[in-house]
Every structure is written in C-alpha cells, then in structure tokens.
CSV table of C-alpha atoms in Angstrom, one decimal:
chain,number,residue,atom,x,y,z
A,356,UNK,CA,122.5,10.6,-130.7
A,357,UNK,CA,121.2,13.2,-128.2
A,358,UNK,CA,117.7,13.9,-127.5
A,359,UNK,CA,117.8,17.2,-129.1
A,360,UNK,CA,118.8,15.5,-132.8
A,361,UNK,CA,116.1,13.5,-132.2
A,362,UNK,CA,113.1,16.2,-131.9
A,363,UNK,CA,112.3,16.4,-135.5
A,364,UNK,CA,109.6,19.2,-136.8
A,365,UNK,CA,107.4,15.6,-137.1
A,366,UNK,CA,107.3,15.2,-133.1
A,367,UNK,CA,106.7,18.4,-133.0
A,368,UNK,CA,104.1,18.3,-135.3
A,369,UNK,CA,102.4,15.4,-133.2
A,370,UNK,CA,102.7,17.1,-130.2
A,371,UNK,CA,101.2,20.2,-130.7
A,372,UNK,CA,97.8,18.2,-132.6
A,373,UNK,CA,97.4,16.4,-129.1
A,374,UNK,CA,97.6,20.1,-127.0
A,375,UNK,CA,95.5,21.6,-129.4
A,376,UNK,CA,93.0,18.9,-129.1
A,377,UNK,CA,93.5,18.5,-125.4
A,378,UNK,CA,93.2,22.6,-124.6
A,379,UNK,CA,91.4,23.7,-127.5
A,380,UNK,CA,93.1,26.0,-129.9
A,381,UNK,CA,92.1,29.6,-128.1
A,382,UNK,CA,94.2,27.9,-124.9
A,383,UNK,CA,97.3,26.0,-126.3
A,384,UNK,CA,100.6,27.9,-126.2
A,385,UNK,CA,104.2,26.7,-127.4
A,386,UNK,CA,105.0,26.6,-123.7
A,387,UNK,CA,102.7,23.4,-123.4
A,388,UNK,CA,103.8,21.8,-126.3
A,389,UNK,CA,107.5,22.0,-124.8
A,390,UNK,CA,106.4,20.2,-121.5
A,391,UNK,CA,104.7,17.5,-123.9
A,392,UNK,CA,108.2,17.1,-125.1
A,393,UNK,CA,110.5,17.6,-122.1
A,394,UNK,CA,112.3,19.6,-124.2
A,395,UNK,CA,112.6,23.7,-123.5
A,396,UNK,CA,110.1,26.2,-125.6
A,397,UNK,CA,113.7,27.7,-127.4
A,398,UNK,CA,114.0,24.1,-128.9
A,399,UNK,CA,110.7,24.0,-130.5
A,400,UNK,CA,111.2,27.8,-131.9
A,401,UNK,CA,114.2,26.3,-133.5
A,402,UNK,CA,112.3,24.1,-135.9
A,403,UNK,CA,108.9,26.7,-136.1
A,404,UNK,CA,109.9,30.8,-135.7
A,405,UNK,CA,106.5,31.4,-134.5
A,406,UNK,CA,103.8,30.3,-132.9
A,407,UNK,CA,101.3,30.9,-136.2
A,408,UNK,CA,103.8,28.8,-138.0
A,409,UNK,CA,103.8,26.1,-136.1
A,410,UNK,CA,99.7,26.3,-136.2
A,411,UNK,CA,100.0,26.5,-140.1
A,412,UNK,CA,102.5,23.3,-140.4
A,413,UNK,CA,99.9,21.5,-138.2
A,414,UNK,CA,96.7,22.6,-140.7
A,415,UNK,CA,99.2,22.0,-143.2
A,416,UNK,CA,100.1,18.1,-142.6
A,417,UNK,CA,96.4,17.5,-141.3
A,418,UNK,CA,95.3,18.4,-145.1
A,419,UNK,CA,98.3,16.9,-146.4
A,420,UNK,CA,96.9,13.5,-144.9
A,421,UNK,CA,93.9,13.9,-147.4
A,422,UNK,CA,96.1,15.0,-150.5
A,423,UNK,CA,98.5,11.9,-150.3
A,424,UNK,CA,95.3,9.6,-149.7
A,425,UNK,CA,93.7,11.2,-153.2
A,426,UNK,CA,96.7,11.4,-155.2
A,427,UNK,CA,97.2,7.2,-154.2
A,428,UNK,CA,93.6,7.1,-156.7
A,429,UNK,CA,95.3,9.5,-159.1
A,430,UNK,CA,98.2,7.9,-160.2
A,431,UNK,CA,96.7,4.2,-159.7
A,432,UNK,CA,97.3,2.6,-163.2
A,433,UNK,CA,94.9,0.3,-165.4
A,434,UNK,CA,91.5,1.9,-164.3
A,435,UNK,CA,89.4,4.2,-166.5
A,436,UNK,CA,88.9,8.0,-165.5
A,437,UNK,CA,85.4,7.5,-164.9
A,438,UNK,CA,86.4,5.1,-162.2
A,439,UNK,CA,89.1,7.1,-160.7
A,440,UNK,CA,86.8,10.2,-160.7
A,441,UNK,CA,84.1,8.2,-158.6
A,442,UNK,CA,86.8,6.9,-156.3
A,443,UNK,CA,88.9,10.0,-155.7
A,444,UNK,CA,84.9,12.2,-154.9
A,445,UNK,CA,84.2,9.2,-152.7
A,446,UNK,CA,87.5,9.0,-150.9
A,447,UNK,CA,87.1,12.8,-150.4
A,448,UNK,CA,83.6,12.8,-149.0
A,449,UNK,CA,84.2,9.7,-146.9
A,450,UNK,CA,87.7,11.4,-145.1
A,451,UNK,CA,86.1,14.2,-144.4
A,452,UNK,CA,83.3,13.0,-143.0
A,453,UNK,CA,85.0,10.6,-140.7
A,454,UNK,CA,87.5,13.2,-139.8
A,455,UNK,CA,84.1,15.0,-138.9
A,456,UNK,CA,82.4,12.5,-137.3
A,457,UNK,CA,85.2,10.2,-135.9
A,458,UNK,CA,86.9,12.8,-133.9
A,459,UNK,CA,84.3,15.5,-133.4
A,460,UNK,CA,87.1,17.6,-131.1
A,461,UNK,CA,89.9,17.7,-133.3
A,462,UNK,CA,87.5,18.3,-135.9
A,463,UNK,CA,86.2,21.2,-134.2
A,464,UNK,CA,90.1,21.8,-133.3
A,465,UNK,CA,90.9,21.9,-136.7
A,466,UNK,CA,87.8,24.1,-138.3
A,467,UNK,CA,88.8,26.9,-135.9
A,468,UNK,CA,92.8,26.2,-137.2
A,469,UNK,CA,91.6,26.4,-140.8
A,470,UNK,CA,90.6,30.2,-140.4
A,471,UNK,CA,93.5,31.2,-139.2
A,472,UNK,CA,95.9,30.2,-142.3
A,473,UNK,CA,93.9,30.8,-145.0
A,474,UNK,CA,97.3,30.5,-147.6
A,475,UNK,CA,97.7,26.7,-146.5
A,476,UNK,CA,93.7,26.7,-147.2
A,477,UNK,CA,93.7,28.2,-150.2
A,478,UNK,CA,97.4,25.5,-151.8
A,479,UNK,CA,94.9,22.7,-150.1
A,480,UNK,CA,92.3,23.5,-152.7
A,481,UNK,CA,94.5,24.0,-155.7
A,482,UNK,CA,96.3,21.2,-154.9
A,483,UNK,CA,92.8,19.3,-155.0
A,484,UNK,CA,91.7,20.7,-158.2
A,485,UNK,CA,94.8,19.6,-159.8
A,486,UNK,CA,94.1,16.3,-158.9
A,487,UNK,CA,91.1,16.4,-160.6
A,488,UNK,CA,91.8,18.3,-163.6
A,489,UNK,CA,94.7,14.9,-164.7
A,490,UNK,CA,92.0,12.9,-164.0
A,491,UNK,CA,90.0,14.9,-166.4
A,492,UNK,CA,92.8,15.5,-168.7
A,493,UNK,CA,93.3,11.3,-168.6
A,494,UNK,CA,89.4,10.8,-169.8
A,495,UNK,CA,89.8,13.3,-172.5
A,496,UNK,CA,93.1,11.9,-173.7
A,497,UNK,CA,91.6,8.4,-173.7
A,498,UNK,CA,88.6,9.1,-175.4
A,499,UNK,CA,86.3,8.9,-172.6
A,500,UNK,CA,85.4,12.6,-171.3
A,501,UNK,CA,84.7,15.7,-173.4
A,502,UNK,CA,86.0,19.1,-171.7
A,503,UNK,CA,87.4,21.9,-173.8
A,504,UNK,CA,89.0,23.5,-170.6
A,505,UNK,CA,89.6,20.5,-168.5
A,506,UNK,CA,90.6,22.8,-165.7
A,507,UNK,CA,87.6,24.9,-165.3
A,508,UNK,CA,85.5,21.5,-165.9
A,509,UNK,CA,87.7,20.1,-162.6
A,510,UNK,CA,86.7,23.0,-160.9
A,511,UNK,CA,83.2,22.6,-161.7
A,512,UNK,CA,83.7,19.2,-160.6
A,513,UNK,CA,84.7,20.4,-157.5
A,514,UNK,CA,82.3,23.7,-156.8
A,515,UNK,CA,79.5,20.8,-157.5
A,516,UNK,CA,80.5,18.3,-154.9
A,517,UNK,CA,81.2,21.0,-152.3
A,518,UNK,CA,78.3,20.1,-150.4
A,519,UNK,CA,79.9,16.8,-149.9
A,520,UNK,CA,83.6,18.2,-148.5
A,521,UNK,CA,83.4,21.4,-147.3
A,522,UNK,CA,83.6,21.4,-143.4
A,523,UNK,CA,80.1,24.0,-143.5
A,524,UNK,CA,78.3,21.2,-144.4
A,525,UNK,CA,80.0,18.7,-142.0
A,526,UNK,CA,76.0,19.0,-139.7
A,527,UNK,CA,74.5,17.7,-143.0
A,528,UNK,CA,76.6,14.4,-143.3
A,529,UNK,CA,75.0,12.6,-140.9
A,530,UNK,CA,71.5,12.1,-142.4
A,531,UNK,CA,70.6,9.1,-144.0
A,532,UNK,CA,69.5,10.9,-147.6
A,533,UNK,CA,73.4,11.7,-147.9
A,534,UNK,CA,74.7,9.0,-149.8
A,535,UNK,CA,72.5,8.8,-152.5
A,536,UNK,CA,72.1,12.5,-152.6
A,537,UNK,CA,75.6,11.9,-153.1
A,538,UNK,CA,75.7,9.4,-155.7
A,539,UNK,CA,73.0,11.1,-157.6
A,540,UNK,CA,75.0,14.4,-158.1
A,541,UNK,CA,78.3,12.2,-159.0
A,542,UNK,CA,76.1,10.5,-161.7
A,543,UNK,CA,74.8,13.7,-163.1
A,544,UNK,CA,78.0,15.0,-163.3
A,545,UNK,CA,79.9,12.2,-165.3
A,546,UNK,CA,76.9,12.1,-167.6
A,547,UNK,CA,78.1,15.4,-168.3
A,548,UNK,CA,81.6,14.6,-168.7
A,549,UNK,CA,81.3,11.7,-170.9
A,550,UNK,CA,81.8,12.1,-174.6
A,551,UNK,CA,78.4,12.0,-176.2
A,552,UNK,CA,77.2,12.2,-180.1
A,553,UNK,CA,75.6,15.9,-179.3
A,554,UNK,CA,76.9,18.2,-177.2
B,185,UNK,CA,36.7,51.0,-140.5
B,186,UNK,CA,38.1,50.9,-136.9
B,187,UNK,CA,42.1,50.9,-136.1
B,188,UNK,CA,41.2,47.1,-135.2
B,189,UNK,CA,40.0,46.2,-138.5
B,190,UNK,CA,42.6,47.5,-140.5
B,191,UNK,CA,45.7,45.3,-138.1
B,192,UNK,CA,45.9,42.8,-140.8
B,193,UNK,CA,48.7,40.2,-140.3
B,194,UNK,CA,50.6,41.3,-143.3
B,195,UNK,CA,50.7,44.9,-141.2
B,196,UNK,CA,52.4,42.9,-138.2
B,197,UNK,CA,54.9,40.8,-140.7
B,198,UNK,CA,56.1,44.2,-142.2
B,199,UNK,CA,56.2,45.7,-138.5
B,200,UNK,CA,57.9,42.9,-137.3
B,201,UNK,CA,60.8,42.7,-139.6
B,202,UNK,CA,61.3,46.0,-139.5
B,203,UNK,CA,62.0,45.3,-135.2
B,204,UNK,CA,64.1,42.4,-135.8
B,205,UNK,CA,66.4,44.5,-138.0
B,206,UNK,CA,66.6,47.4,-135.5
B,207,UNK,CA,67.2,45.7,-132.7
B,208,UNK,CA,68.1,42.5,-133.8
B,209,UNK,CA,67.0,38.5,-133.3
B,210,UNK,CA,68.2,38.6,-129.6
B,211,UNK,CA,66.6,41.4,-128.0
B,212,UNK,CA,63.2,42.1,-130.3
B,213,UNK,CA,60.1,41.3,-128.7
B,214,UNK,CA,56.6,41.3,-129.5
B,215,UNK,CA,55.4,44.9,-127.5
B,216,UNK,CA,58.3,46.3,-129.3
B,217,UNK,CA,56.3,45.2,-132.4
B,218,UNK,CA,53.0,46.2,-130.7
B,219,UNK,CA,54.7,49.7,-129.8
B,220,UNK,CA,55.8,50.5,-133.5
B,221,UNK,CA,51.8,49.7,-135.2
B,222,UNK,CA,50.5,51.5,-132.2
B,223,UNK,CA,48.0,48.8,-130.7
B,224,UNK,CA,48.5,46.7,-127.6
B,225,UNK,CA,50.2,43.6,-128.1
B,226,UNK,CA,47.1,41.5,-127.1
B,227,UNK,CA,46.0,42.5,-130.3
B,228,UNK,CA,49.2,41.3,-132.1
B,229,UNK,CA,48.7,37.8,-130.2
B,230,UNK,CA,45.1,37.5,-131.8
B,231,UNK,CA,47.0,37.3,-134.9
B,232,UNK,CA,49.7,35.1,-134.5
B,233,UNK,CA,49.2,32.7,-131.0
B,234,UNK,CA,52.7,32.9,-129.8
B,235,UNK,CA,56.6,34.7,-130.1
B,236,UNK,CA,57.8,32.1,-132.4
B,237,UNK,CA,54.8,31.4,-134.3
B,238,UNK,CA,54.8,35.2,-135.4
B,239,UNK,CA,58.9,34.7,-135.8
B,240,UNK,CA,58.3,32.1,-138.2
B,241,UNK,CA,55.6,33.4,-140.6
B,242,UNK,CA,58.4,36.8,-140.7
B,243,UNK,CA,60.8,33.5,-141.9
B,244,UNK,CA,58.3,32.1,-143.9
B,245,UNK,CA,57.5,35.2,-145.6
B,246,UNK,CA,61.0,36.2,-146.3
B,247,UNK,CA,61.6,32.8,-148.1
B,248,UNK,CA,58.1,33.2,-150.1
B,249,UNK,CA,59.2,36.3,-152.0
B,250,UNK,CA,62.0,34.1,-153.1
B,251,UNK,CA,60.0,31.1,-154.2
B,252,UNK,CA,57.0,33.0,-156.1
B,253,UNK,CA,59.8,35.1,-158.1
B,254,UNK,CA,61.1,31.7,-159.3
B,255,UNK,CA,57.4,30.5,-159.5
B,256,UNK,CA,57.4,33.0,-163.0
B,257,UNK,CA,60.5,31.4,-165.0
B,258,UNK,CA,58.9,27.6,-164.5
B,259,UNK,CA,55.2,29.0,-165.5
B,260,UNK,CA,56.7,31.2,-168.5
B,261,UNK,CA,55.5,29.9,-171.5
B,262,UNK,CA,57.2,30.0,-174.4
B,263,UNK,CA,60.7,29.3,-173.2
B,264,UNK,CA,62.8,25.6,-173.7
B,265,UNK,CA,63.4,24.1,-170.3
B,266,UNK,CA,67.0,24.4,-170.6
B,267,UNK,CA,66.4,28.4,-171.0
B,268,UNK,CA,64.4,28.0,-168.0
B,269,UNK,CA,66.9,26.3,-166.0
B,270,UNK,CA,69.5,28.2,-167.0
B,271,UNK,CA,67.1,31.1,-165.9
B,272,UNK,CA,65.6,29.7,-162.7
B,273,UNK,CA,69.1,28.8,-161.0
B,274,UNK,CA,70.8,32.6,-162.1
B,275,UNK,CA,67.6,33.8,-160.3
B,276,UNK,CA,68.2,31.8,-157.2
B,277,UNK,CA,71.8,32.6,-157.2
B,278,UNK,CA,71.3,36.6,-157.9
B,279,UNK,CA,68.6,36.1,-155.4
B,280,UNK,CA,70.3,35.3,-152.3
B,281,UNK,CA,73.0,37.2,-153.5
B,282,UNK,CA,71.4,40.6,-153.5
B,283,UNK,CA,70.0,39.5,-149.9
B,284,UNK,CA,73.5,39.0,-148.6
B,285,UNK,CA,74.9,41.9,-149.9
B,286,UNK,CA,72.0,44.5,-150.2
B,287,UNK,CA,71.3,44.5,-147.0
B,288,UNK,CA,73.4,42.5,-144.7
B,289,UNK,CA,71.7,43.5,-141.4
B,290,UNK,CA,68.7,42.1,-142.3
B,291,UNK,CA,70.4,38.9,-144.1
B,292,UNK,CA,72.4,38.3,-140.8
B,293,UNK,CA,68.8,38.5,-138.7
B,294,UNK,CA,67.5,36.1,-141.1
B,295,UNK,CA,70.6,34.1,-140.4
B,296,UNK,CA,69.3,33.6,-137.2
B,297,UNK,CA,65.5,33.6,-138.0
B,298,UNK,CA,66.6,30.9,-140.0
B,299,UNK,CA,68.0,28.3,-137.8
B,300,UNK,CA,65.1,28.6,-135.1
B,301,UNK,CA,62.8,27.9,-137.9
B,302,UNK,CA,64.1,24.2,-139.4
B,303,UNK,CA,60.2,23.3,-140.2
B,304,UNK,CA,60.0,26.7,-142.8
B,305,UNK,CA,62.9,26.1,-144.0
B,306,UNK,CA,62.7,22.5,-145.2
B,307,UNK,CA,59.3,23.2,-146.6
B,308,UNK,CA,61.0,26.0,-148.6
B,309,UNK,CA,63.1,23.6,-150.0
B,310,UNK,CA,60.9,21.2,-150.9
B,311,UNK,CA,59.4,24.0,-152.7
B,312,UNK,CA,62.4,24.4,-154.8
B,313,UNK,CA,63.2,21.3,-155.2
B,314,UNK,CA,59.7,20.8,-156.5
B,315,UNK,CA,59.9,23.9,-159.1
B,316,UNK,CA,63.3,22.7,-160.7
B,317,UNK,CA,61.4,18.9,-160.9
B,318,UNK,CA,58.7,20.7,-162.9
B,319,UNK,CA,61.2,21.9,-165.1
B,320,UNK,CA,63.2,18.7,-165.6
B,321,UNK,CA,59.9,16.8,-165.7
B,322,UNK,CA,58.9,19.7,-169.3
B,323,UNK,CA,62.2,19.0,-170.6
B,324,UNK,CA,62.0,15.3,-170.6
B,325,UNK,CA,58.4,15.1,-172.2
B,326,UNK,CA,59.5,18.2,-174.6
B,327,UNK,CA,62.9,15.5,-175.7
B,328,UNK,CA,65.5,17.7,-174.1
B,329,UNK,CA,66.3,15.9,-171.2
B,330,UNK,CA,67.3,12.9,-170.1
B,331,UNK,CA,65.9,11.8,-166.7
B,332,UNK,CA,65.0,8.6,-165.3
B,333,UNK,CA,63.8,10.1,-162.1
B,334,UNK,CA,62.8,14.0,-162.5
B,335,UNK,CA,62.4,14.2,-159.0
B,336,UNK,CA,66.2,12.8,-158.2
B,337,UNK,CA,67.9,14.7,-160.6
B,338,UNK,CA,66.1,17.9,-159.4
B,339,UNK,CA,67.9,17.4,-156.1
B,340,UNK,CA,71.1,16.7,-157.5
B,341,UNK,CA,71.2,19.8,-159.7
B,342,UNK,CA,70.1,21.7,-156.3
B,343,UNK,CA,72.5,19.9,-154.1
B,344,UNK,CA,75.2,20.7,-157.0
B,345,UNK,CA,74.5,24.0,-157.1
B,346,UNK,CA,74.8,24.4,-153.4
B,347,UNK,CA,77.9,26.7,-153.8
B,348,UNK,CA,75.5,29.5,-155.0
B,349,UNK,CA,71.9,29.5,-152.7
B,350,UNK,CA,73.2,28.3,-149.4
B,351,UNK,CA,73.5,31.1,-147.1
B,352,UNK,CA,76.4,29.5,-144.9
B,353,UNK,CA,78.3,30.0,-148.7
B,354,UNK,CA,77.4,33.6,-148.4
B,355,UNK,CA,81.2,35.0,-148.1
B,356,UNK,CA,82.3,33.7,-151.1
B,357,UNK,CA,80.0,35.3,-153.5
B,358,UNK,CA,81.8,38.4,-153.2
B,359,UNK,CA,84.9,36.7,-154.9
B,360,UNK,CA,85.5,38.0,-158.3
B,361,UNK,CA,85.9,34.4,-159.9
B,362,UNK,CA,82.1,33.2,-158.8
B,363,UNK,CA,80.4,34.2,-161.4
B,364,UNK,CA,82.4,32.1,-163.9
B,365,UNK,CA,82.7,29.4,-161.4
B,366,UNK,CA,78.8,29.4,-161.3
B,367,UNK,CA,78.5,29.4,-165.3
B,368,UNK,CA,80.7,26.2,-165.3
B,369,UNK,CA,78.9,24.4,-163.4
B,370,UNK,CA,75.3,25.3,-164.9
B,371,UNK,CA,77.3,24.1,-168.6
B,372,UNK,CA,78.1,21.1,-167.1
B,373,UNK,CA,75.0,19.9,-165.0
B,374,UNK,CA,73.3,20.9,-168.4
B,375,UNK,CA,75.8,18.8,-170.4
B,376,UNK,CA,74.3,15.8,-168.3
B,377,UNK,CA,71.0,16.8,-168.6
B,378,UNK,CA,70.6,16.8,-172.2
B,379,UNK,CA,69.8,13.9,-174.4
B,380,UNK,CA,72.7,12.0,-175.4
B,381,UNK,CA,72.8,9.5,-178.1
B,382,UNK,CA,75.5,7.3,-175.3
B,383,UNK,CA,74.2,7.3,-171.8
C-alpha cells in the first residue's frame, strides 16, 4: 500500500476542518491543506476538482454528522411518535447548541462555510424535514397524531422550532429561560398534533 | 408662540429619523439633527439629555407604531379570540414585513438602532408577549382555549412564530413559499390551543 492509496476524500475531509479552523475560512487555501498532509496540492484536486468543492464536502459531512445522529431516533423501534418527536427536537436543539457553544471557532468557521453552499444547505433541510414528516406519518398511522398533509405539518413542526436550530439564534441559546421556552413550544405543538375529539 | 415653543420632542423624533436614514446610524449626529429643524442643538439636548437617549426614544418610537396597531385587534370587541389571534400574528408578520421590504434603508438603520438599544427592545417584547397573553387569557375564560398558564403559552406561540417577526429572519420573507409556511404553523399552534376533549 503507498501513501497515495491511502489519502482517502475522509483525510482529506479532516484536514481541511482543522485549516479552516486554524486560519479562518477567508485565509485557508488548498495549498495548506496539502502541507497538512505531506502530500502535493495535485493530489488533493484528485479527490475534490475545486477548491468550492472541497468547502462544500466539508459543510456537507459537518451537517451530515447531525442527520445520522437524528435519523438513529427515527428509525429506533418500540417507542411512540410522540416520544420520538420530543427526542429527535431535543437532540436537534442540544447539537446545535453544543456545536455552538462547545467550539465557538469552528462554529463561527462553519456559519461563514454555510453561506457559501447554499445547495448542501438547502438537501440539509429537506433532508431534516423528511425526518420529521415519517415521524409524523408513524403517529398518524398508529393512531396517535392527526395531520391531513403530514408534510406541511413536519414543516410546521420545523418553521416552529426554528428558534431553537437555526445558527441566527445561536446568541439566544445561552440564557437560562431557553429550555423551558423550549419545552413549552414542543408541548404546544404536540397538543396540536395529537388526535383529539374536536378538531 | 415662539420657534422655542413649538420644538416639541415628537418634532426632533421625526427630524431625527429622517438623519439616521440620510446619512445612516454611523455617521448621524445630533447638530445634523439640530441643522435640519433649524434650532441649535442645545435646544435639542433640553429635550432628550444625551446622543443615545434621543437614539433610543427614535427606537422606541419605531417599535410603538407597531405595538399600538396590534393594541386594536386584542381590544376589538366582538371578535372570538381565535379570530383575533389569527389576526394579531398576520398583523405582526405583515407588519415587519412591509418594514423590511418597503423601505429597506430605513429597516437596515433600525437594524442597527436596534442592537444599541437591548433595554427598548426587550420592553417591546414584553409588550407583545403581554397582548397575545390577553388574548389567550379571553379565549380560555370565553371556553376556546386551553391553557394552564396564559402567560407561558403566550411565549411559546411568540417564540414559535419566530420565523415571521424576528428581523434577523428578514431574507426569507421574500420566498414565495412563506406565506403558506406561516398559515401552517398559525393551524397548528391553533390546533393546540383549542379545547380538546383528550389533553
């Protein structure tokens, strides 16, 4: 095995995170990430053509990190949809904000990243809402939610817990109201999910 | 009457928006307010003590219009408090809207005006919060509603709505989906407002 089969798009992947963290994303160049590597630039434009596409497979797996860690809650089995829904909008809000607060520079790293590739963005959040719209699905098959258009509900689902995951808000997630701000809006939201006599 | 008399503060509020938009947050300063009404800007100072005092009743001001429009749905009479929440939070949303996109010089100054002025701004939002608690508090004695605590379900349907009144949300109102994406969430924050006969 030579050192060149061994750089896989994943090392890669790695080592541009820790330049763009250590320079700061208006500084890093391919160039660095090479030296990072020992390896020469032409090698790492083998695996990414350019340098936005090695920037957008680095936003990409960053958000891919949250999807895998959601979709875990989706597809667990024996728990009700009312549970999964209140896990998979805590797990959200709690990632985020300890990707915000645990790592405030490759937070900041990333929230500059995130404008730049708004595609990978944009498959991020419908990749989200399609969690939550099974989950939804799940309730109304089992008899426990009401939604007519379960998609458009998991959207609303989503648009309504926004404060707690979009990065905007990321200043607002450190004051002590949060978490019951939190659990107040997830409460009035399954209320109006669950199957009820009127409607 | 004397030119003195007639320097009410309102006349310096108008004067001094109409500054802030010329020349913008950075660079306006009270004699360019004192140069536009035509009086010495001693006399401006015997309204308002300082720079940021006079900056923050502009602020203040701006947000008032806001609150005493909304002020008319909640004391309407006549109307179920779901019409009125249904009213009060299109308001709000067609409110800031129009702001943004009306006039977005003066909605960017405000932008700034904004974040040097955290004191207004909370009030402001304790002034909301306070209307929409009013009208939770009417549907709950009128047999609507459902609400243990008024007060905390008030902030969760204004925290929930989020997506449509927070300023730093502002680009995304222009997206042809919001308005739909704004009904769905009213249905279902209504759907958990109402009286159910399961809870």
């Amino acid at each position: 095995m030579t050192t060149t089969e061994t750089l896989t798009a994943e090392r890669i992947l790695e080592a541009t995170e820790e330049v763009l963290r250590r320079y700061g994303p208006a500084k890093a160049t391919v160039v660095d990430v090479a030296r990072v590597l020992g390896v020469s630039h032409g090698s790492v434009y083998r695996h990414f053509r350019t340098k936005a596409a090695l920037r957008e497979a680095v936003t990409a797996r960053w958000l891919g990190r949250t999807e895998v860690l959601l979709s875990e809650i989706v597809e667990a089995p024996a728990r009700s949809a009312e549970e999964k829904l209140r896990a998979w909008l805590a797990c959200l809000f709690e990632t985020k904000r300890h990707k915000a607060g645990g790592d405030p520079e490759l937070f900041a790293t990333y929230s500059v990243l995130i404008t730049e590739a708004s595609g990978v963005v944009d498959e991020h959040l419908v990749t989200l809402v399609g969690q939550l719209t099974r989950i939804v699905e799940e309730g109304v098959r089992g008899g426990e939610f009401e939604a007519p258009e379960p998609v458009v509900v998991a959207q609303a689902v989503f648009d309504a817990t926004d404060r707690f995951h979009d990065p905007v808000h990321a200043p607002e997630w450190r004051r002590p109201s949060i978490d019951d701000e939190f659990r107040a809006v997830c409460e009035l939201l399954l209320r109006g999910l669950r199957v009820s006599a009127v409607s």
